[in-house]
Every structure is written in C-alpha cells, then in structure tokens.
PDB file of C-alpha atoms in Angstrom:
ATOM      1  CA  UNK A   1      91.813  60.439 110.897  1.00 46.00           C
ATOM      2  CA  UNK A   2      91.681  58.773 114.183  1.00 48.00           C
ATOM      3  CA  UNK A   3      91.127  54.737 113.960  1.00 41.00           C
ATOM      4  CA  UNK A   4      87.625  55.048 115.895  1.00 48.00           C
ATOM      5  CA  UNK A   5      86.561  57.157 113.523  1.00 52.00           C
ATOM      6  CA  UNK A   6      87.087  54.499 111.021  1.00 50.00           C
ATOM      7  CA  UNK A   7      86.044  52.299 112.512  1.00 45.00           C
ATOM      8  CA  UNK A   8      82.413  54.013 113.663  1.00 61.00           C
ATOM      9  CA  UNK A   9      79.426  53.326 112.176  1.00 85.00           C
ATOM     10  CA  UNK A  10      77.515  55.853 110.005  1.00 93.00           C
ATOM     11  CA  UNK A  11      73.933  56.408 111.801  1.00 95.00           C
ATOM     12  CA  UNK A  12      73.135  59.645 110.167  1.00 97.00           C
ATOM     13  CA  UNK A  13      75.000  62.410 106.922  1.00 98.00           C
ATOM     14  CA  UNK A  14      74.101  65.594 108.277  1.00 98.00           C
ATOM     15  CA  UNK A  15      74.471  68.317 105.254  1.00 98.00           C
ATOM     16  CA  UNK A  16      74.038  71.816 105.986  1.00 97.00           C
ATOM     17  CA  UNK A  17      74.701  75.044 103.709  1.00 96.00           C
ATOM     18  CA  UNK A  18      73.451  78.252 102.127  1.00 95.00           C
ATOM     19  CA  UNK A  19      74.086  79.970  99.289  1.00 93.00           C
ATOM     20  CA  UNK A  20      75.610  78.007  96.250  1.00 94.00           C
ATOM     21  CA  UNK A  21      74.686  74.858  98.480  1.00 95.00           C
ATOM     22  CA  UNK A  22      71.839  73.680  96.099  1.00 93.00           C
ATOM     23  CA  UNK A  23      74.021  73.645  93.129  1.00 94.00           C
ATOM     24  CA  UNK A  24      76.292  71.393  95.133  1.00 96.00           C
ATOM     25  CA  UNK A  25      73.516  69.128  95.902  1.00 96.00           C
ATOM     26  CA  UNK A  26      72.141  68.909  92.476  1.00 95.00           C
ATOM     27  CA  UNK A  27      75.336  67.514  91.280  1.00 96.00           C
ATOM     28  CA  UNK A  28      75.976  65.465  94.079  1.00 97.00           C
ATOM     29  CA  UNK A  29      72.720  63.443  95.162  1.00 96.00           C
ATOM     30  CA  UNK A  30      72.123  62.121  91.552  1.00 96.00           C
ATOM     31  CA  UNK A  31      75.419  60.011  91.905  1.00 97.00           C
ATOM     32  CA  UNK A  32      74.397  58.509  95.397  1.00 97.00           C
ATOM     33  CA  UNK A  33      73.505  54.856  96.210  1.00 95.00           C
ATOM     34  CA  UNK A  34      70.397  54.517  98.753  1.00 94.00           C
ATOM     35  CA  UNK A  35      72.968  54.632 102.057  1.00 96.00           C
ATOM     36  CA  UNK A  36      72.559  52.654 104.995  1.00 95.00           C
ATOM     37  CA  UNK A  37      72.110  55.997 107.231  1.00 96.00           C
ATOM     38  CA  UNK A  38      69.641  58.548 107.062  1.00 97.00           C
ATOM     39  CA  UNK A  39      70.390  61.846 105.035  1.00 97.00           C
ATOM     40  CA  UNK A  40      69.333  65.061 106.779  1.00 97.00           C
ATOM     41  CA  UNK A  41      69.181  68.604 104.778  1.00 96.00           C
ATOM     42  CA  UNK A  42      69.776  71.804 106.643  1.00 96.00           C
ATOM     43  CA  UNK A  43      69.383  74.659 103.921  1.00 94.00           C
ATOM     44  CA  UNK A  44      68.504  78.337 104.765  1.00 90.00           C
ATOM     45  CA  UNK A  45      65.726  79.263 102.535  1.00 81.00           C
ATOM     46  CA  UNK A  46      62.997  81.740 102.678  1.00 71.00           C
ATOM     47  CA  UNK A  47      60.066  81.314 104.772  1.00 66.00           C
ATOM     48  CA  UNK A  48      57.041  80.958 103.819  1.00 60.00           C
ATOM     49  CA  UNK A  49      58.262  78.760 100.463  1.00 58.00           C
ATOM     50  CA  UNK A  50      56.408  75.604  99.532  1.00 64.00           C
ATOM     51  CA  UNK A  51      57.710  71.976  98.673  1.00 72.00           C
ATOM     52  CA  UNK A  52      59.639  73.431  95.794  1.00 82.00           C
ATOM     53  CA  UNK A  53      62.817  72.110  97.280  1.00 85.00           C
ATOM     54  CA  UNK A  54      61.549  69.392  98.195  1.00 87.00           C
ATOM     55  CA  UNK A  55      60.428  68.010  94.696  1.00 89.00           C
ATOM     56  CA  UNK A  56      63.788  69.409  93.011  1.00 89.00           C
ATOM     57  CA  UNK A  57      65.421  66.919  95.475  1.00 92.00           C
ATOM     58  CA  UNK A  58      63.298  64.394  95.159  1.00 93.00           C
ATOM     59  CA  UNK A  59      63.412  64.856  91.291  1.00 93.00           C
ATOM     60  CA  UNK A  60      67.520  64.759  91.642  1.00 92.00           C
ATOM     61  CA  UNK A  61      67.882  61.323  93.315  1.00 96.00           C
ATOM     62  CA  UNK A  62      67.052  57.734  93.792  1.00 95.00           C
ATOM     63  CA  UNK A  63      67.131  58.265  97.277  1.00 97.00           C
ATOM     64  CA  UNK A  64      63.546  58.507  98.531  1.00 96.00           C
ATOM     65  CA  UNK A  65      62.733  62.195 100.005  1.00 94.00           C
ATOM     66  CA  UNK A  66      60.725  61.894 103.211  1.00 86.00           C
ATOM     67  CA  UNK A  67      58.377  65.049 104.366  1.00 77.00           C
ATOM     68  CA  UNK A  68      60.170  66.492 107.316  1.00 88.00           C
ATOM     69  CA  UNK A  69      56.600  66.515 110.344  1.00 90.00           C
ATOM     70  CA  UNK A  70      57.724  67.057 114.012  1.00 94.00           C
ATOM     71  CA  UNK A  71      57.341  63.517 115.761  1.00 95.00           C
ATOM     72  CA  UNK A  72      58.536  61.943 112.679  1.00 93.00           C
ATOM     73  CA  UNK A  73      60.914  59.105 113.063  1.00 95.00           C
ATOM     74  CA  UNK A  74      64.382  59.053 111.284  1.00 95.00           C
ATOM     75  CA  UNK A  75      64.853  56.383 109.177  1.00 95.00           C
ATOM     76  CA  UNK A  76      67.992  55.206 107.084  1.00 96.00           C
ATOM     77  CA  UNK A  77      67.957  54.972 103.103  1.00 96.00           C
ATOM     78  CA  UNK A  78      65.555  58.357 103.000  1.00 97.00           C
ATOM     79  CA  UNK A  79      66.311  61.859 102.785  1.00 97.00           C
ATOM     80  CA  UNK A  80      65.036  64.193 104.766  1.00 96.00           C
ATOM     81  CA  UNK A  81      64.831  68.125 104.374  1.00 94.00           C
ATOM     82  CA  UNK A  82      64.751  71.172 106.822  1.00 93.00           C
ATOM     83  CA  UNK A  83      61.039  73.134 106.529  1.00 91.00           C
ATOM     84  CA  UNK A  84      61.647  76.914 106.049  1.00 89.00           C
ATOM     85  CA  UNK A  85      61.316  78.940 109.016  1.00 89.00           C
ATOM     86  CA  UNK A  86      61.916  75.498 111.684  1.00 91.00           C
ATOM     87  CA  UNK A  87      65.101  74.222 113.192  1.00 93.00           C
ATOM     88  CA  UNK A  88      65.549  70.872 112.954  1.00 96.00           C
ATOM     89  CA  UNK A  89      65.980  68.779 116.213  1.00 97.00           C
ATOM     90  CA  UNK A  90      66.990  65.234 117.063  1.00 97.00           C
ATOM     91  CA  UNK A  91      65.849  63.298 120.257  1.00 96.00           C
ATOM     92  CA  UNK A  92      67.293  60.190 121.549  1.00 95.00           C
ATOM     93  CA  UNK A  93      64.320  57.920 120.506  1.00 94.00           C
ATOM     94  CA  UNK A  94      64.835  58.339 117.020  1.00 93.00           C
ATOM     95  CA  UNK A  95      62.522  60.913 116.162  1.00 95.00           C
ATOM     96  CA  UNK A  96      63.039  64.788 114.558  1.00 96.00           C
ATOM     97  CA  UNK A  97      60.970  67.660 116.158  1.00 96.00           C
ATOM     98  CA  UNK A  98      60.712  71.138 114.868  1.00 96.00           C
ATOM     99  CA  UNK A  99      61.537  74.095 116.584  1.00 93.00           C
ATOM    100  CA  UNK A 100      60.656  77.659 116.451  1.00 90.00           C
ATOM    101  CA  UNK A 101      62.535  79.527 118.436  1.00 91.00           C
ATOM    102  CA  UNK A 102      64.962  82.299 117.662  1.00 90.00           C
ATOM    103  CA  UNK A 103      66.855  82.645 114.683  1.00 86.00           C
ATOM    104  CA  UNK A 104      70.464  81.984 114.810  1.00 84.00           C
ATOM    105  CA  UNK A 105      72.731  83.800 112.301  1.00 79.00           C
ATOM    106  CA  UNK A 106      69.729  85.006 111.012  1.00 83.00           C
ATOM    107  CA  UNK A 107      68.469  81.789 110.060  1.00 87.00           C
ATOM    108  CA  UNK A 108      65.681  79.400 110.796  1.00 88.00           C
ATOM    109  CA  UNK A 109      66.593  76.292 110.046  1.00 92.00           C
ATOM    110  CA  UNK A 110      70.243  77.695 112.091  1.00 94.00           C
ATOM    111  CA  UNK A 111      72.696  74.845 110.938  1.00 96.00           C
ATOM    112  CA  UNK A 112      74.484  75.288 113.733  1.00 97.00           C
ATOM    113  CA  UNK A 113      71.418  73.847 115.704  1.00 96.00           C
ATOM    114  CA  UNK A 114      70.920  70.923 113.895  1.00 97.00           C
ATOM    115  CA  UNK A 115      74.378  70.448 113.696  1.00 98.00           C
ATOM    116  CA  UNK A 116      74.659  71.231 118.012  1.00 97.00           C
ATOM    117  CA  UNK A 117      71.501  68.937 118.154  1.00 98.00           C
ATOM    118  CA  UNK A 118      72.861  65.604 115.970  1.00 98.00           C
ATOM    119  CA  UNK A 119      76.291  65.603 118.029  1.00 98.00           C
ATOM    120  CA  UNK A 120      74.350  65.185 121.277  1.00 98.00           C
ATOM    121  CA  UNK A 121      72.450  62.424 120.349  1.00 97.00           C
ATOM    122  CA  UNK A 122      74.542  60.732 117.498  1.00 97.00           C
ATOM    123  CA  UNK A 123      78.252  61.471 118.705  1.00 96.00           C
ATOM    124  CA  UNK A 124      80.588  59.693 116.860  1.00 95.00           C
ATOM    125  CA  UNK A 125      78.135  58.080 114.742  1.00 96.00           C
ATOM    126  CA  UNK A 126      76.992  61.078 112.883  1.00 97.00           C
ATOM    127  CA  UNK A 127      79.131  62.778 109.397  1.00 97.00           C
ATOM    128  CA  UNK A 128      78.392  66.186 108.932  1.00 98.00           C
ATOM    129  CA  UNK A 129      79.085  68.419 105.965  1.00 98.00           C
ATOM    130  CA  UNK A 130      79.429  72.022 105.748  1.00 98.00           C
ATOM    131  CA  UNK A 131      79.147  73.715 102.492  1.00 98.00           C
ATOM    132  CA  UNK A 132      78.925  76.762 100.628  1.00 97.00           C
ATOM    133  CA  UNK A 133      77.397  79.869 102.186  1.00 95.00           C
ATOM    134  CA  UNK A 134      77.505  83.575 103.108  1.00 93.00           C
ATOM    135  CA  UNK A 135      77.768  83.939 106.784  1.00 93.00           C
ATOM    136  CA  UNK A 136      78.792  81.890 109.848  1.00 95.00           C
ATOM    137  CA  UNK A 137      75.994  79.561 110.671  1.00 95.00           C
ATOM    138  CA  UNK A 138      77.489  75.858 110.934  1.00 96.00           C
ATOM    139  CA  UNK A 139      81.245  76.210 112.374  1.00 97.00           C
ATOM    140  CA  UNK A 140      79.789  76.233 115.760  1.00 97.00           C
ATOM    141  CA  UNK A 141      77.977  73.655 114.596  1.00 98.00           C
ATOM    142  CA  UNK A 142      80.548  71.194 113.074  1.00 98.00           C
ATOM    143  CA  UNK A 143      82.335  72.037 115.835  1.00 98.00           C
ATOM    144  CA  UNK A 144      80.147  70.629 118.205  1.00 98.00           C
ATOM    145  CA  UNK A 145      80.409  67.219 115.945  1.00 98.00           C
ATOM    146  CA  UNK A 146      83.850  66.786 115.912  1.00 97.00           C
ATOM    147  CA  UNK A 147      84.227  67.799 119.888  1.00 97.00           C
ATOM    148  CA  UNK A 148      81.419  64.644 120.137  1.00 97.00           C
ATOM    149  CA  UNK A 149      83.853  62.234 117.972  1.00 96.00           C
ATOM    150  CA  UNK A 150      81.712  62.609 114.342  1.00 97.00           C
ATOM    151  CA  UNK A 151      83.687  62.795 111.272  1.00 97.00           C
ATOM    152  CA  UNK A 152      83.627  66.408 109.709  1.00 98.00           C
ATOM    153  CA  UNK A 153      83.609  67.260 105.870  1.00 98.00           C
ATOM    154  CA  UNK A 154      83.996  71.075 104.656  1.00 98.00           C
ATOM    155  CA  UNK A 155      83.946  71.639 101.407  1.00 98.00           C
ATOM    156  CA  UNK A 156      87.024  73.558  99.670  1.00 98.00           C
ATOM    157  CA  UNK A 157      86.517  76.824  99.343  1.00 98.00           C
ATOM    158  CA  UNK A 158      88.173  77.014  96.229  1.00 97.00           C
ATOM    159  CA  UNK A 159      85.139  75.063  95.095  1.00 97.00           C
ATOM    160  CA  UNK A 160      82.310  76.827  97.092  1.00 97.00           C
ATOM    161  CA  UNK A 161      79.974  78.942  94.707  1.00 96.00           C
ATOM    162  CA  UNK A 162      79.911  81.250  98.075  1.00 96.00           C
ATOM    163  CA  UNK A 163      83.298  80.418 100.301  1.00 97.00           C
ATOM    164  CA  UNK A 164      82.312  82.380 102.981  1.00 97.00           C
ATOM    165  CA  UNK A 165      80.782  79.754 105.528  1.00 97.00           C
ATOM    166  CA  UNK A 166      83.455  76.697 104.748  1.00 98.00           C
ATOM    167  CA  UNK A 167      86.581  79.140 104.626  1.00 98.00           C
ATOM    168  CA  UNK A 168      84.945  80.306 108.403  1.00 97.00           C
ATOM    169  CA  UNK A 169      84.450  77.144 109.578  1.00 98.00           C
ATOM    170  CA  UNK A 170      88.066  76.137 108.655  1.00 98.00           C
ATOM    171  CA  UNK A 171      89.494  78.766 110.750  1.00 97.00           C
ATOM    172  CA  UNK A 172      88.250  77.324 114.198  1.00 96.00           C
ATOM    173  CA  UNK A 173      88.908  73.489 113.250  1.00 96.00           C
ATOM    174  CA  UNK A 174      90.858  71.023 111.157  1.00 97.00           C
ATOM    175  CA  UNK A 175      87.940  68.378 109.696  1.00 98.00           C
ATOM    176  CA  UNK A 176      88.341  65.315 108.600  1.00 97.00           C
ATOM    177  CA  UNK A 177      88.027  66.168 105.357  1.00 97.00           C
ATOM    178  CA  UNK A 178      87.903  68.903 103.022  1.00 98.00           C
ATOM    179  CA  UNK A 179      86.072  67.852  99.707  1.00 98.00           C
ATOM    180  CA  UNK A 180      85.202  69.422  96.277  1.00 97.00           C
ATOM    181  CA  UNK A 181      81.344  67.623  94.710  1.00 97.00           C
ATOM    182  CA  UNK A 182      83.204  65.094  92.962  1.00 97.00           C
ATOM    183  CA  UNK A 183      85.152  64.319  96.278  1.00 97.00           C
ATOM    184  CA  UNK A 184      82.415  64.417  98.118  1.00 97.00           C
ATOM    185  CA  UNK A 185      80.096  61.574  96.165  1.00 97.00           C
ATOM    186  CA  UNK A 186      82.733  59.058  95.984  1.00 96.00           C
ATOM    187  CA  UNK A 187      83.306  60.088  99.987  1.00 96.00           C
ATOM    188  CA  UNK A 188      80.050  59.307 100.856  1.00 96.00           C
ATOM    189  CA  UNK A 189      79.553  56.517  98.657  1.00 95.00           C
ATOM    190  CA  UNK A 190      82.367  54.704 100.295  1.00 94.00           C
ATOM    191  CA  UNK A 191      80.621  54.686 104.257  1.00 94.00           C
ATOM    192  CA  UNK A 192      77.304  54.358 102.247  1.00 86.00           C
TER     193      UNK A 192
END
C-alpha cells in the first residue's frame, strides 16, 4: 500500500454489495466499534420494500443507523443505508441526495454510482468495500476510488456467498486489500 494511503485519514467506509452481502454484514457490523467516519450502505434490494433492512441493521450493531432523506447531512459514528429504488449521491457540503435516474446494471441504488460519486468528493479519504454479488455493478465503481487515491477492499471470492461481483472487480484492479468477514472487522476496526 502506498505511504499516503496510510497515512490518509478515514472520512467515510463506503460498503456496497448484492447477493450474499447481508449475510456478510450481519456477521460483520456486530463486532464494530462506533468509527470515527461515517458508514454508508449500498445494497441492491427490491423496490418498493420498507425499513426492514433498516431495523435488521440497526438491530445488528451498536453503531447508530441513521434514515437515509435527500438533503441529509453525513455524519461520522452513524450508519447510513441506501433506500430501494434511489442512488445514493454525495455533494461537497457534506450532505447525501437521492437520485432517480436510470438504473445501472439493473440496479437502483447502482453501486457503481455511489461508489463514482464518493471518489469525487472524498478522494483519498474515502475506503470502499466491494462484496458479494451476482453481476458487475461496483468494479467501475471501486475503480473510480482507487484512480481518486481511496483505499479499496474486495472481499475473497473464495469467501463470497455469490463470487460473481468481487471475482469481476478483481479482474480490472489490484485493491488494497482482499478480505474474508473476519478480515474485514479487525480491518476496519484498526482505521476506526
């Protein structure tokens, strides 16, 4: 890893993924301490669902779970979670915004445009993780991050319920790191 990258500071964990993501999450987030950075989830789910995911989440950690409202401002030590059917922006005063325009990889929240999104405004002071899934949606995306200087995390396919999306997203780059659950909750505890 390059010594700036050590040296950066963590303004925002960036975690997108699809399918077998959750189950990842469940037996990560429970292990957490409340970071210093904000936590932001990007998970294709249906549209139309309700706060189900929401309350599992919040149910899951210490960390508190903030309702994801355009115009709401980003704050470290909370969790935040992609709505179904919105992609998930970031502007440069701090604040989220919600987008509806066209799905990307068939998916709204499109990782790849969060992911796009957080690397313009955070550059090298954003971490994102890419985890299990069943199509492409997030190597553009992590792509963009490490182009921008952010540290990258993929999880091993090996581990991935659904290796699809990390073994894709390891053919176009080398990350940072490549991370089983376990591996990934002591990483994260350690910039926390």
């Amino acid at each position: 890893m390059e010594k700036d990258k050590l040296n950066a500071k963590c303004k925002l964990l960036i975690i997108g993924g699809s399918a077998g993501s959750l189950e990842v999450l469940i037996a990560v987030l429970p292990k957490l301490n409340i970071p210093s950075f904000a936590i932001v989830l990007v998970l294709h789910r249906r549209s139309g669902e309700d706060g189900m995911l929401e309350e599992l989440i919040a149910i899951k950690t210490k960390i508190p779970v903030k309702e994801l409202e355009d115009k709401v401002p980003l704050l470290p030590g909370n969790i935040y979670i992609a709505p179904a059917d919105y992609h998930v922006l970031f502007e440069k005063d701090g604040l989220l915004s919600l987008d509806t325009s066209e799905k990307i990889h068939f998916s709204r929240p499109s990782i790849d445009v969060s992911f796009e999104s957080a690397a313009d405004v955070y550059g090298k002071e954003v971490t994102a993780v890419l985890l299990s899934g069943a199509n492409a949606d997030g190597t553009n995306g992590i792509k963009a991050i490490q182009e921008s200087g952010g540290v990258t995390v993929i999880q091993k396919p090996e581990s991935a319920e659904v290796p699809y999306m990390p073994e894709h997203a390891l053919k176009e780059i080398s990350p940072d790191y490549i991370l089983d659950a376990q591996e990934l909750v002591l990483y994260i505890n350690s910039i926390a």
